Amino acid sequence: MSVLVRPVEPADHAAVARLTVAAYEADGQLKGEHGYAAVLADVPARVEHGEVLVAVDAGTEAVLGSVLFVLPGTRFAELSGAGEAEFRMLAVDPAAQGRGVGAALVEACVARATELGCSALVICIRDGLAASAQRLYLRRGFIRAPELDWSPVADVLLRGMRLSLPA
């Protein structure tokens, strides 16, 4: 299967909402959540305040995953400082996991940050996130950035990671 990453289109919104919530539920990230599933499902808000990219099957155009790419000072930015970019809400349809979809989305974010001249790309991952997701980021060269760790609500720890980009 070949994966193509492109900007989201309005016709993709329902699929992106469904697969994002499904991926977060499958990872156990929505247990005891406080409205986050609604935020994940609100694709129009993400489009308005950042760049939503989708990974699609190159043959069928089926949406397999998505990610939100943002710059500092925008509504969904949480960690990025001046000259940095970040991505959030990376999700791969549970039925498509293990097929390189997540890696393709990460590469698209790295390419976009590089294109914009950013010095680094930052992310946060939920403490206890699946080991496969952590390995994906570590393999790509992200390193732990404990100074970026934070907690949006009680009992949820988000761990910061940073990828320095070439000048």
mmCIF file of N, CA and C in Angstrom, residues 24 37 63 115 123 144:
data_model
loop_
_atom_site.group_PDB
_atom_site.id
_atom_site.type_symbol
_atom_site.label_atom_id
_atom_site.label_comp_id
_atom_site.label_asym_id
_atom_site.label_seq_id
_atom_site.Cartn_x
_atom_site.Cartn_y
_atom_site.Cartn_z
ATOM 1 N N TYR A 24 -7.740 7.514 19.343
ATOM 2 C CA TYR A 24 -7.515 7.910 20.733
ATOM 3 C C TYR A 24 -8.208 6.942 21.695
ATOM 4 N N ALA A 37 -12.867 14.355 23.308
ATOM 5 C CA ALA A 37 -13.350 13.684 22.094
ATOM 6 C C ALA A 37 -14.047 14.687 21.181
ATOM 7 N N VAL A 63 -9.120 7.738 3.621
ATOM 8 C CA VAL A 63 -8.374 8.460 4.646
ATOM 9 C C VAL A 63 -7.920 7.457 5.712
ATOM 10 N N GLU A 115 10.331 23.728 5.566
ATOM 11 C CA GLU A 115 9.945 24.665 4.504
ATOM 12 C C GLU A 115 9.704 26.068 5.058
ATOM 13 N N ILE A 123 6.512 18.327 20.050
ATOM 14 C CA ILE A 123 5.285 17.566 20.254
ATOM 15 C C ILE A 123 5.181 17.215 21.735
ATOM 16 N N ARG A 144 13.631 13.707 24.228
ATOM 17 C CA ARG A 144 12.826 14.180 25.352
ATOM 18 C C ARG A 144 13.199 15.608 25.691
#
